[in-house]
Short mmCIF file of C-alpha atoms in Angstrom, two decimals:
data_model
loop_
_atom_site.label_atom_id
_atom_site.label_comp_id
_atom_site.label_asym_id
_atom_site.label_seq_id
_atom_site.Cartn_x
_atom_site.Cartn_y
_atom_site.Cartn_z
CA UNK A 1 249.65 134.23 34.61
CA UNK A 2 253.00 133.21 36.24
CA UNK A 3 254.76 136.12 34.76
CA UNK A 4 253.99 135.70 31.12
CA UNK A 5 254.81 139.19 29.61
CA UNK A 6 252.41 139.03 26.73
CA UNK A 7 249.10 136.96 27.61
CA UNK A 8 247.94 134.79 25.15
CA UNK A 9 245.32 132.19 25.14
CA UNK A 10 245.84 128.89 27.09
CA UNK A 11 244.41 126.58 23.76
CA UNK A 12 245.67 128.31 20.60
CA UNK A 13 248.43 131.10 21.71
CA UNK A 14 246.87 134.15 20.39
CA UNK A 15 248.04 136.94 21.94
CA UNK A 16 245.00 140.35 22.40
CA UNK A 17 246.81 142.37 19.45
CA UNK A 18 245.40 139.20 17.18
CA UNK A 19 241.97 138.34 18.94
CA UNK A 20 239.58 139.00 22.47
CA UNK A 21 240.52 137.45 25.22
CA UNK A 22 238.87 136.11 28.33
CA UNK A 23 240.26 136.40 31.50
CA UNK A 24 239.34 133.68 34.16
CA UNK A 25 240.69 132.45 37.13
CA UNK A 26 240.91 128.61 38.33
CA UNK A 27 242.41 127.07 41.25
CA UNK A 28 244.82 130.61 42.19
CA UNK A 29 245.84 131.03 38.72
CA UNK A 30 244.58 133.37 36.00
CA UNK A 31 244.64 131.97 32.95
CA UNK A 32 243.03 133.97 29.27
CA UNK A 33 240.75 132.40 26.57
CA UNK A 34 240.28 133.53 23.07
CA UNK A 35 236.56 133.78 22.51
CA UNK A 36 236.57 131.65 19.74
CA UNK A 37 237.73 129.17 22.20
CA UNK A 38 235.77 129.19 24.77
CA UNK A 39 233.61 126.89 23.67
CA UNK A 40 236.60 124.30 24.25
CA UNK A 41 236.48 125.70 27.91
CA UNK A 42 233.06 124.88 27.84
CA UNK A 43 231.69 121.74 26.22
CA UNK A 44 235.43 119.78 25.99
CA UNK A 45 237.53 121.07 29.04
CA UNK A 46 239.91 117.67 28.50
CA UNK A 47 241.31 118.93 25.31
CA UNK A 48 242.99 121.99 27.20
CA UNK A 49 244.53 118.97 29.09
CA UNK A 50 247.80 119.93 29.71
CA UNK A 51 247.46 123.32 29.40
CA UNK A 52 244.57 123.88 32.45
CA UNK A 53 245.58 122.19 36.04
CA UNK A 54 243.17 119.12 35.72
CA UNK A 55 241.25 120.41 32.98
CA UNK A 56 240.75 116.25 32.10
CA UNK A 57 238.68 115.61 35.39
CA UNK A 58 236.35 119.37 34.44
CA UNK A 59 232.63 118.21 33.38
CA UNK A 60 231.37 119.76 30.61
CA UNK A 61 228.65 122.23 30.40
CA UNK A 62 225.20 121.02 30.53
CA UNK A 63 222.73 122.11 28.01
CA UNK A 64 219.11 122.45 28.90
#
């Protein structure tokens, strides 16, 4: 994650001494999610606008 010494989660900056996190990768980057929210990452991928390369243009999960 482009040196980051501590990982913490892309939406609310919890580092894994506080909560779980989720490591993903998108477009050559790894990025973490806490799971409480990866529902963001999920259903609404524009609010981590800003803080996920073109996370505005994602489409949100579908549910069946």
């Amino acid at each position: 994650m482009k040196g980051i010494q501590n990982p913490t989660c892309i939406h609310c900056g919890r580092d894994d001494s506080q909560v779980p996190l989720i490591v993903f990768s998108y477009k050559g980057e790894e990025f973490r999610i806490c799971t409480k929210h990866l529902p963001v990452l999920l259903h609404k991928p524009g609010e981590l606008s800003g803080k996920l390369p073109d996370a505005e243009n994602l489409s949100p999960a579908e549910h069946d």
